Amino acid sequence: MDALERIICRLLFALPLLLATTPAALEAQSITRRFAFHVRYQNVTRLCATKVVPTVNGQVPGPTMYMREGDRVLVKVSNELPDKNITIHWHGLKQVRTGWADGPGYVTQCPMKPGTSYTYNFTVMGQRGTLWWHGHNNWMRYTVYGAIVILPKKGDRYPFAKPYAEVPLVLGEWWKASMDAVLQQLRQTGGGPNISDAYTINGQPGDLHPCSASERVVIPVKSGKTYMLRIAGATMNGEMFLSVAGHKLTVVEVDASYTKPVEMDYVLITPGQSMNVLLKADQPVGTYYLAVRPYIAPNINLDNTTATAVIAYEGSNLAATPAFPTLPAINDSVSANAFSRKMRSLASEAFPAQVPLQIDRHLFFTLGLAIRPCANCTLGGRLSGVFNNISMELPKTALLQAHYFKKPNVFVTNFPDNPTSTFNFTGKPPNNTIAKSGTRLSFLPFNSSVQLILQSTAMVAPENHPIHLHGTNFFVVGMGLGNYNSSSDPSSFNLIDPPERNTIGVPMGGWVALRFQANNPGVWFMHCHLEFHTSVGLATAFVVEDGPNPEDKLIPPPSDLPPC
């Protein structure tokens, strides 16, 4: 921000604070929770080698944040890295009217430069469950990530029997090489990144990997008790099957939204997703592996290793070899799609599924990879991610700032509602796969109801794409294989109890139908949560205008918003 903008911010920022101090508001206020995040380098040893990585408070994963629905949260993030910028995204938190705290670099803020700090200020509204936080610029989420646990309001109960204990499990990914080296290779070749060397559970790859047995994650359990696993998918590029030997898993929440209980032998969690899963310790006393390994599309080069933790019953022999679970095959798209289709919202009186029934805006976005010219790339071109064959280019200033202060020549709101060219999306791709590029966004009037069809394409490298939308949840009302048919497919839509999510895997060779209400003013990023795809432009953003009333408007930016 320039000097004039900062003065305006200081004058305007007092308004929502004054509005919040009315007697009714004071009566309803919850606790203010304060966190201090110090982003600094730390020596970390994995897979027999030590290297320096960015961390929060010296930990990988970083600290788990505990809060309640209704709490105000203040997180002061200090960038103590001498050579890198940083932003933090609070993944899945809706940020109602507080887009300045959302965190994606050059979308809602410019990154914090070395030696500076920024306080993220937001309120947890209408959400409870498991989410997570992570760095949101330049692949920083590789080691800058952690879980968010949102407990119900005091006096409120879970819509299922309270578990005996709760265990956060954050899935990650680890490279032996430095991330700088991985990114350098990416830039030089124009292709995909070198694959990782291991997946991790709470930062550890488990005892199937060298030099890892002594640091393996052990989860102690008591016979007959039920435990809630709070799982967050923080892997960079791997969508993960997870299973526990000999035990059933019951999904009761996805992306901080309650579901009808679904009992499974396995779960699938993509980068960006989170879920709460109940595990009953109902097997003979012993040790059992909790294992994760990826779901990989054919012809995709990806780490195919397995990470493990150990479920250890009280009285078991920890020196014994744990029982190993049966996981779906790495290329088992049937199991992957079946899991997604089984999810249903709780849709109870206390937690209704408020699915938009009348639609104001119909959008149809194709997605996948394309090619952009690159004379200096060793492959002769550069892979680019595209929605409707447009690859996102982020500006040098933040989109939200440009929107709020009406800065010209930063972005345009002419992103096409439909593909600019049509072809057999899931069949043979066209000969011309050259991507267009630009900073083109979609404008949504306040409170408009939106239906968005996301159609996978077979261009370049077809695969499953986990798409994440900031600023709101959506309902997954439909899903199918092949090309979406606007005449016949809507008849199969679930408008009664569809799952409510912030991240959904668009199936390889298929489509999903989403519905949401655009009632949160601001600029909201939508992107593939495979880190490689985000970094090559598989992203766009929605501009949601202010509503007519004071409580429907984006609050002014804070005075410590990082300058561009």
Short mmCIF file of N, CA and C in Angstrom, two decimals, residues 132-264:
data_model
loop_
_atom_site.label_atom_id
_atom_site.label_comp_id
_atom_site.label_asym_id
_atom_site.label_seq_id
_atom_site.Cartn_x
_atom_site.Cartn_y
_atom_site.Cartn_z
N TRP A 132 -6.57 -26.90 8.25
CA TRP A 132 -5.11 -26.83 8.39
C TRP A 132 -4.62 -25.50 7.84
N TRP A 133 -3.38 -25.20 8.15
CA TRP A 133 -2.77 -23.95 7.67
C TRP A 133 -1.49 -24.29 6.92
N HIS A 134 -1.08 -23.39 6.02
CA HIS A 134 0.15 -23.65 5.26
C HIS A 134 0.66 -22.40 4.58
N GLY A 135 1.95 -22.42 4.24
CA GLY A 135 2.51 -21.36 3.42
C GLY A 135 1.83 -21.34 2.07
N HIS A 136 1.70 -20.14 1.48
CA HIS A 136 0.96 -20.05 0.22
C HIS A 136 1.71 -19.22 -0.81
N ASN A 137 3.01 -19.44 -0.90
CA ASN A 137 3.77 -18.84 -1.99
C ASN A 137 5.04 -19.66 -2.22
N ASN A 138 5.37 -19.86 -3.47
CA ASN A 138 6.67 -20.42 -3.86
C ASN A 138 6.98 -21.77 -3.19
N TRP A 139 5.98 -22.66 -3.13
CA TRP A 139 6.16 -24.03 -2.60
C TRP A 139 6.53 -24.05 -1.12
N MET A 140 6.27 -22.95 -0.40
CA MET A 140 6.68 -22.91 1.01
C MET A 140 5.90 -23.89 1.87
N ARG A 141 4.75 -24.34 1.42
CA ARG A 141 3.97 -25.25 2.25
C ARG A 141 4.62 -26.63 2.38
N TYR A 142 5.71 -26.86 1.64
CA TYR A 142 6.47 -28.10 1.75
C TYR A 142 6.80 -28.43 3.20
N THR A 143 7.23 -27.44 3.97
CA THR A 143 7.53 -27.66 5.38
C THR A 143 6.81 -26.68 6.31
N VAL A 144 6.12 -25.70 5.74
CA VAL A 144 5.41 -24.70 6.54
C VAL A 144 3.93 -25.06 6.53
N TYR A 145 3.52 -25.90 7.48
CA TYR A 145 2.14 -26.36 7.53
C TYR A 145 1.83 -26.94 8.90
N GLY A 146 0.54 -27.05 9.22
CA GLY A 146 0.12 -27.64 10.49
C GLY A 146 -1.40 -27.75 10.54
N ALA A 147 -1.90 -28.41 11.58
CA ALA A 147 -3.33 -28.68 11.70
C ALA A 147 -4.05 -27.54 12.42
N ILE A 148 -5.34 -27.40 12.11
CA ILE A 148 -6.26 -26.52 12.84
C ILE A 148 -7.38 -27.38 13.40
N VAL A 149 -7.59 -27.34 14.69
CA VAL A 149 -8.67 -28.06 15.35
C VAL A 149 -9.69 -27.05 15.84
N ILE A 150 -10.90 -27.11 15.27
CA ILE A 150 -11.97 -26.21 15.68
C ILE A 150 -12.97 -27.02 16.49
N LEU A 151 -13.02 -26.76 17.78
CA LEU A 151 -13.97 -27.44 18.65
C LEU A 151 -15.33 -26.76 18.58
N PRO A 152 -16.42 -27.49 18.86
CA PRO A 152 -17.74 -26.84 18.90
C PRO A 152 -17.79 -25.77 19.99
N LYS A 153 -18.77 -24.90 19.90
CA LYS A 153 -18.98 -23.91 20.95
C LYS A 153 -19.16 -24.62 22.29
N LYS A 154 -18.78 -23.94 23.36
CA LYS A 154 -18.95 -24.52 24.68
C LYS A 154 -20.42 -24.90 24.90
N GLY A 155 -20.63 -26.11 25.36
CA GLY A 155 -21.98 -26.60 25.58
C GLY A 155 -22.55 -27.36 24.41
N ASP A 156 -21.99 -27.17 23.20
CA ASP A 156 -22.45 -27.93 22.03
C ASP A 156 -21.74 -29.29 22.00
N ARG A 157 -22.41 -30.26 21.44
CA ARG A 157 -21.85 -31.60 21.36
C ARG A 157 -21.63 -32.02 19.92
N TYR A 158 -20.77 -33.02 19.75
CA TYR A 158 -20.66 -33.64 18.44
C TYR A 158 -21.97 -34.35 18.10
N PRO A 159 -22.32 -34.47 16.82
CA PRO A 159 -23.52 -35.22 16.45
C PRO A 159 -23.26 -36.73 16.39
N PHE A 160 -22.30 -37.19 17.15
CA PHE A 160 -21.97 -38.61 17.30
C PHE A 160 -21.38 -38.77 18.70
N ALA A 161 -21.26 -40.00 19.16
CA ALA A 161 -20.73 -40.23 20.52
C ALA A 161 -19.33 -39.65 20.65
N LYS A 162 -19.09 -38.96 21.75
CA LYS A 162 -17.79 -38.33 21.96
C LYS A 162 -16.70 -39.39 22.02
N PRO A 163 -15.64 -39.22 21.23
CA PRO A 163 -14.56 -40.22 21.25
C PRO A 163 -13.75 -40.15 22.54
N TYR A 164 -13.06 -41.23 22.84
CA TYR A 164 -12.22 -41.29 24.04
C TYR A 164 -11.05 -40.32 23.94
N ALA A 165 -10.49 -40.19 22.74
CA ALA A 165 -9.37 -39.27 22.53
C ALA A 165 -9.35 -38.86 21.06
N GLU A 166 -8.65 -37.76 20.77
CA GLU A 166 -8.55 -37.25 19.41
C GLU A 166 -7.07 -37.13 19.04
N VAL A 167 -6.75 -37.50 17.79
CA VAL A 167 -5.36 -37.56 17.35
C VAL A 167 -5.21 -36.82 16.02
N PRO A 168 -4.55 -35.65 15.99
CA PRO A 168 -4.27 -35.00 14.70
C PRO A 168 -3.22 -35.79 13.91
N LEU A 169 -3.50 -36.03 12.63
CA LEU A 169 -2.57 -36.69 11.73
C LEU A 169 -2.45 -35.82 10.47
N VAL A 170 -1.28 -35.27 10.24
CA VAL A 170 -1.05 -34.40 9.09
C VAL A 170 -0.16 -35.14 8.10
N LEU A 171 -0.65 -35.35 6.91
CA LEU A 171 0.10 -36.06 5.87
C LEU A 171 0.95 -35.06 5.10
N GLY A 172 2.22 -35.37 4.92
CA GLY A 172 3.13 -34.48 4.21
C GLY A 172 3.97 -35.22 3.20
N GLU A 173 4.97 -34.52 2.67
CA GLU A 173 5.82 -35.07 1.62
C GLU A 173 7.24 -34.55 1.81
N TRP A 174 8.23 -35.39 1.51
CA TRP A 174 9.62 -35.03 1.82
C TRP A 174 10.54 -35.31 0.64
N TRP A 175 11.39 -34.35 0.33
CA TRP A 175 12.45 -34.50 -0.65
C TRP A 175 13.80 -34.50 0.06
N LYS A 176 14.72 -35.35 -0.38
CA LYS A 176 16.09 -35.27 0.12
C LYS A 176 16.77 -34.01 -0.38
N ALA A 177 16.48 -33.64 -1.62
CA ALA A 177 17.07 -32.43 -2.20
C ALA A 177 16.44 -31.20 -1.57
N SER A 178 17.13 -30.06 -1.69
CA SER A 178 16.55 -28.81 -1.22
C SER A 178 15.41 -28.40 -2.14
N MET A 179 14.44 -27.68 -1.61
CA MET A 179 13.33 -27.23 -2.44
C MET A 179 13.82 -26.25 -3.49
N ASP A 180 14.86 -25.49 -3.20
CA ASP A 180 15.44 -24.59 -4.20
C ASP A 180 15.91 -25.39 -5.41
N ALA A 181 16.53 -26.55 -5.16
CA ALA A 181 17.01 -27.40 -6.25
C ALA A 181 15.85 -27.97 -7.05
N VAL A 182 14.78 -28.37 -6.37
CA VAL A 182 13.60 -28.90 -7.05
C VAL A 182 12.99 -27.84 -7.97
N LEU A 183 12.88 -26.61 -7.47
CA LEU A 183 12.28 -25.54 -8.25
C LEU A 183 13.20 -25.12 -9.41
N GLN A 184 14.50 -25.17 -9.19
CA GLN A 184 15.45 -24.84 -10.27
C GLN A 184 15.31 -25.83 -11.42
N GLN A 185 15.20 -27.12 -11.08
CA GLN A 185 15.01 -28.15 -12.11
C GLN A 185 13.71 -27.92 -12.86
N LEU A 186 12.67 -27.55 -12.13
CA LEU A 186 11.37 -27.28 -12.73
C LEU A 186 11.46 -26.16 -13.76
N ARG A 187 12.16 -25.09 -13.40
CA ARG A 187 12.28 -23.95 -14.30
C ARG A 187 13.13 -24.29 -15.52
N GLN A 188 14.17 -25.08 -15.34
CA GLN A 188 15.08 -25.39 -16.44
C GLN A 188 14.45 -26.28 -17.49
N THR A 189 13.70 -27.29 -17.04
CA THR A 189 13.17 -28.28 -17.98
C THR A 189 11.86 -27.83 -18.62
N GLY A 190 11.01 -27.16 -17.85
CA GLY A 190 9.67 -26.84 -18.34
C GLY A 190 8.68 -27.95 -18.09
N GLY A 191 9.15 -29.10 -17.55
CA GLY A 191 8.28 -30.23 -17.26
C GLY A 191 7.87 -30.28 -15.81
N GLY A 192 7.59 -31.49 -15.33
CA GLY A 192 7.18 -31.67 -13.95
C GLY A 192 8.37 -31.70 -13.01
N PRO A 193 8.11 -31.64 -11.70
CA PRO A 193 9.19 -31.63 -10.71
C PRO A 193 9.76 -33.02 -10.50
N ASN A 194 10.98 -33.08 -10.00
CA ASN A 194 11.51 -34.36 -9.52
C ASN A 194 10.61 -34.88 -8.42
N ILE A 195 10.39 -36.20 -8.39
CA ILE A 195 9.45 -36.76 -7.42
C ILE A 195 10.05 -36.73 -6.02
N SER A 196 9.18 -36.72 -5.03
CA SER A 196 9.62 -36.73 -3.63
C SER A 196 10.21 -38.09 -3.28
N ASP A 197 10.87 -38.15 -2.12
CA ASP A 197 11.50 -39.39 -1.66
C ASP A 197 10.67 -40.13 -0.63
N ALA A 198 9.69 -39.45 -0.03
CA ALA A 198 8.85 -40.12 0.97
C ALA A 198 7.63 -39.27 1.25
N TYR A 199 6.56 -39.94 1.65
CA TYR A 199 5.43 -39.26 2.28
C TYR A 199 5.62 -39.35 3.79
N THR A 200 4.94 -38.49 4.51
CA THR A 200 5.13 -38.46 5.96
C THR A 200 3.79 -38.39 6.67
N ILE A 201 3.78 -38.87 7.91
CA ILE A 201 2.65 -38.75 8.82
C ILE A 201 3.15 -38.02 10.05
N ASN A 202 2.61 -36.85 10.32
CA ASN A 202 3.12 -35.98 11.38
C ASN A 202 4.64 -35.80 11.26
N GLY A 203 5.08 -35.63 10.02
CA GLY A 203 6.48 -35.32 9.76
C GLY A 203 7.40 -36.50 9.63
N GLN A 204 6.92 -37.72 9.85
CA GLN A 204 7.78 -38.91 9.85
C GLN A 204 7.33 -39.90 8.77
N PRO A 205 8.31 -40.47 8.01
CA PRO A 205 7.94 -41.42 6.95
C PRO A 205 7.59 -42.81 7.46
N GLY A 206 8.02 -43.15 8.67
CA GLY A 206 7.71 -44.47 9.22
C GLY A 206 8.80 -45.49 8.98
N ASP A 207 8.66 -46.66 9.62
CA ASP A 207 9.79 -47.59 9.70
C ASP A 207 9.99 -48.45 8.47
N LEU A 208 9.26 -48.19 7.37
CA LEU A 208 9.58 -48.84 6.10
C LEU A 208 10.70 -48.11 5.37
N HIS A 209 11.09 -46.96 5.88
CA HIS A 209 12.13 -46.13 5.26
C HIS A 209 13.41 -46.19 6.09
N PRO A 210 14.56 -45.99 5.46
CA PRO A 210 15.83 -46.04 6.20
C PRO A 210 15.94 -44.93 7.22
N CYS A 211 16.59 -45.25 8.33
CA CYS A 211 16.89 -44.28 9.40
C CYS A 211 15.63 -43.65 9.99
N SER A 212 14.51 -44.35 9.94
CA SER A 212 13.24 -43.74 10.35
C SER A 212 12.52 -44.49 11.46
N ALA A 213 12.95 -45.71 11.78
CA ALA A 213 12.20 -46.53 12.74
C ALA A 213 12.14 -45.90 14.12
N SER A 214 13.24 -45.29 14.56
CA SER A 214 13.27 -44.75 15.92
C SER A 214 12.38 -43.53 16.09
N GLU A 215 12.01 -42.87 14.98
CA GLU A 215 11.18 -41.66 15.05
C GLU A 215 9.76 -41.92 14.55
N ARG A 216 9.40 -43.17 14.35
CA ARG A 216 8.07 -43.47 13.82
C ARG A 216 6.98 -42.94 14.76
N VAL A 217 5.83 -42.63 14.18
CA VAL A 217 4.69 -42.15 14.96
C VAL A 217 3.95 -43.34 15.55
N VAL A 218 3.79 -43.37 16.86
CA VAL A 218 3.07 -44.43 17.56
C VAL A 218 1.83 -43.83 18.22
N ILE A 219 0.67 -44.42 17.94
CA ILE A 219 -0.60 -43.95 18.50
C ILE A 219 -1.07 -44.99 19.50
N PRO A 220 -0.95 -44.72 20.82
CA PRO A 220 -1.38 -45.70 21.82
C PRO A 220 -2.90 -45.72 21.94
N VAL A 221 -3.48 -46.92 22.04
CA VAL A 221 -4.93 -47.04 22.19
C VAL A 221 -5.26 -48.06 23.27
N LYS A 222 -6.47 -47.96 23.82
CA LYS A 222 -6.97 -48.91 24.80
C LYS A 222 -8.10 -49.73 24.20
N SER A 223 -8.11 -51.00 24.47
CA SER A 223 -9.14 -51.89 23.92
C SER A 223 -10.54 -51.38 24.27
N GLY A 224 -11.41 -51.38 23.26
CA GLY A 224 -12.80 -51.00 23.46
C GLY A 224 -13.07 -49.52 23.33
N LYS A 225 -12.05 -48.70 23.26
CA LYS A 225 -12.25 -47.25 23.16
C LYS A 225 -12.31 -46.82 21.69
N THR A 226 -12.98 -45.68 21.47
CA THR A 226 -13.09 -45.10 20.13
C THR A 226 -12.26 -43.82 20.05
N TYR A 227 -11.50 -43.70 18.98
CA TYR A 227 -10.60 -42.57 18.79
C TYR A 227 -10.98 -41.82 17.52
N MET A 228 -10.83 -40.49 17.56
CA MET A 228 -11.08 -39.69 16.36
C MET A 228 -9.75 -39.25 15.77
N LEU A 229 -9.51 -39.68 14.55
CA LEU A 229 -8.32 -39.26 13.81
C LEU A 229 -8.67 -38.00 13.02
N ARG A 230 -7.99 -36.92 13.34
CA ARG A 230 -8.19 -35.65 12.63
C ARG A 230 -7.12 -35.57 11.55
N ILE A 231 -7.50 -35.84 10.31
CA ILE A 231 -6.55 -36.02 9.21
C ILE A 231 -6.55 -34.79 8.31
N ALA A 232 -5.37 -34.27 8.01
CA ALA A 232 -5.22 -33.14 7.09
C ALA A 232 -4.28 -33.55 5.96
N GLY A 233 -4.70 -33.28 4.73
CA GLY A 233 -3.91 -33.65 3.56
C GLY A 233 -2.98 -32.53 3.13
N ALA A 234 -1.77 -32.54 3.68
CA ALA A 234 -0.79 -31.49 3.37
C ALA A 234 0.27 -31.97 2.38
N THR A 235 0.06 -33.12 1.73
CA THR A 235 1.01 -33.55 0.71
C THR A 235 1.05 -32.51 -0.41
N MET A 236 2.16 -32.49 -1.12
CA MET A 236 2.34 -31.49 -2.17
C MET A 236 1.66 -31.89 -3.48
N ASN A 237 1.89 -33.14 -3.87
CA ASN A 237 1.39 -33.59 -5.17
C ASN A 237 0.74 -34.97 -5.13
N GLY A 238 0.67 -35.60 -3.95
CA GLY A 238 0.15 -36.94 -3.84
C GLY A 238 -1.22 -36.99 -3.21
N GLU A 239 -2.18 -37.62 -3.91
CA GLU A 239 -3.49 -37.93 -3.33
C GLU A 239 -3.37 -39.29 -2.66
N MET A 240 -3.83 -39.42 -1.42
CA MET A 240 -3.43 -40.55 -0.61
C MET A 240 -4.60 -41.45 -0.19
N PHE A 241 -4.42 -42.76 -0.42
CA PHE A 241 -5.26 -43.76 0.23
C PHE A 241 -4.71 -43.99 1.64
N LEU A 242 -5.61 -44.14 2.62
CA LEU A 242 -5.21 -44.39 4.01
C LEU A 242 -6.05 -45.53 4.55
N SER A 243 -5.38 -46.46 5.26
CA SER A 243 -6.09 -47.59 5.86
C SER A 243 -5.36 -48.02 7.12
N VAL A 244 -6.08 -48.69 8.02
CA VAL A 244 -5.52 -49.24 9.25
C VAL A 244 -5.77 -50.75 9.24
N ALA A 245 -4.72 -51.52 9.43
CA ALA A 245 -4.84 -52.98 9.38
C ALA A 245 -5.91 -53.47 10.36
N GLY A 246 -6.84 -54.28 9.85
CA GLY A 246 -7.83 -54.94 10.70
C GLY A 246 -8.92 -54.07 11.25
N HIS A 247 -8.96 -52.80 10.92
CA HIS A 247 -9.92 -51.87 11.52
C HIS A 247 -10.75 -51.17 10.44
N LYS A 248 -11.99 -50.88 10.78
CA LYS A 248 -12.86 -50.06 9.94
C LYS A 248 -12.64 -48.59 10.31
N LEU A 249 -12.89 -47.73 9.36
CA LEU A 249 -12.81 -46.28 9.56
C LEU A 249 -14.18 -45.68 9.27
N THR A 250 -14.67 -44.83 10.17
CA THR A 250 -15.98 -44.21 9.98
C THR A 250 -15.79 -42.70 9.81
N VAL A 251 -16.08 -42.21 8.61
CA VAL A 251 -15.96 -40.79 8.32
C VAL A 251 -17.17 -40.06 8.91
N VAL A 252 -16.91 -39.00 9.70
CA VAL A 252 -18.00 -38.23 10.32
C VAL A 252 -17.92 -36.74 9.98
N GLU A 253 -16.87 -36.34 9.28
CA GLU A 253 -16.73 -34.92 8.93
C GLU A 253 -15.71 -34.79 7.81
N VAL A 254 -15.99 -33.92 6.85
CA VAL A 254 -15.02 -33.59 5.80
C VAL A 254 -14.93 -32.07 5.70
N ASP A 255 -13.71 -31.57 5.62
CA ASP A 255 -13.49 -30.13 5.43
C ASP A 255 -14.28 -29.29 6.42
N ALA A 256 -14.32 -29.73 7.69
CA ALA A 256 -15.00 -29.02 8.78
C ALA A 256 -16.51 -28.91 8.55
N SER A 257 -17.09 -29.92 7.92
CA SER A 257 -18.55 -30.02 7.77
C SER A 257 -18.96 -31.45 8.12
N TYR A 258 -19.94 -31.59 9.01
CA TYR A 258 -20.36 -32.91 9.44
C TYR A 258 -20.97 -33.70 8.27
N THR A 259 -20.77 -35.03 8.31
CA THR A 259 -21.34 -35.92 7.31
C THR A 259 -22.19 -36.99 8.00
N LYS A 260 -23.03 -37.64 7.22
CA LYS A 260 -23.63 -38.88 7.69
C LYS A 260 -22.49 -39.89 7.87
N PRO A 261 -22.47 -40.66 8.95
CA PRO A 261 -21.37 -41.59 9.17
C PRO A 261 -21.26 -42.60 8.02
N VAL A 262 -20.05 -42.78 7.52
CA VAL A 262 -19.78 -43.73 6.44
C VAL A 262 -18.64 -44.63 6.88
N GLU A 263 -18.90 -45.93 6.97
CA GLU A 263 -17.87 -46.89 7.38
C GLU A 263 -17.15 -47.43 6.16
N MET A 264 -15.82 -47.38 6.20
CA MET A 264 -15.00 -47.78 5.06
C MET A 264 -13.79 -48.58 5.54
#
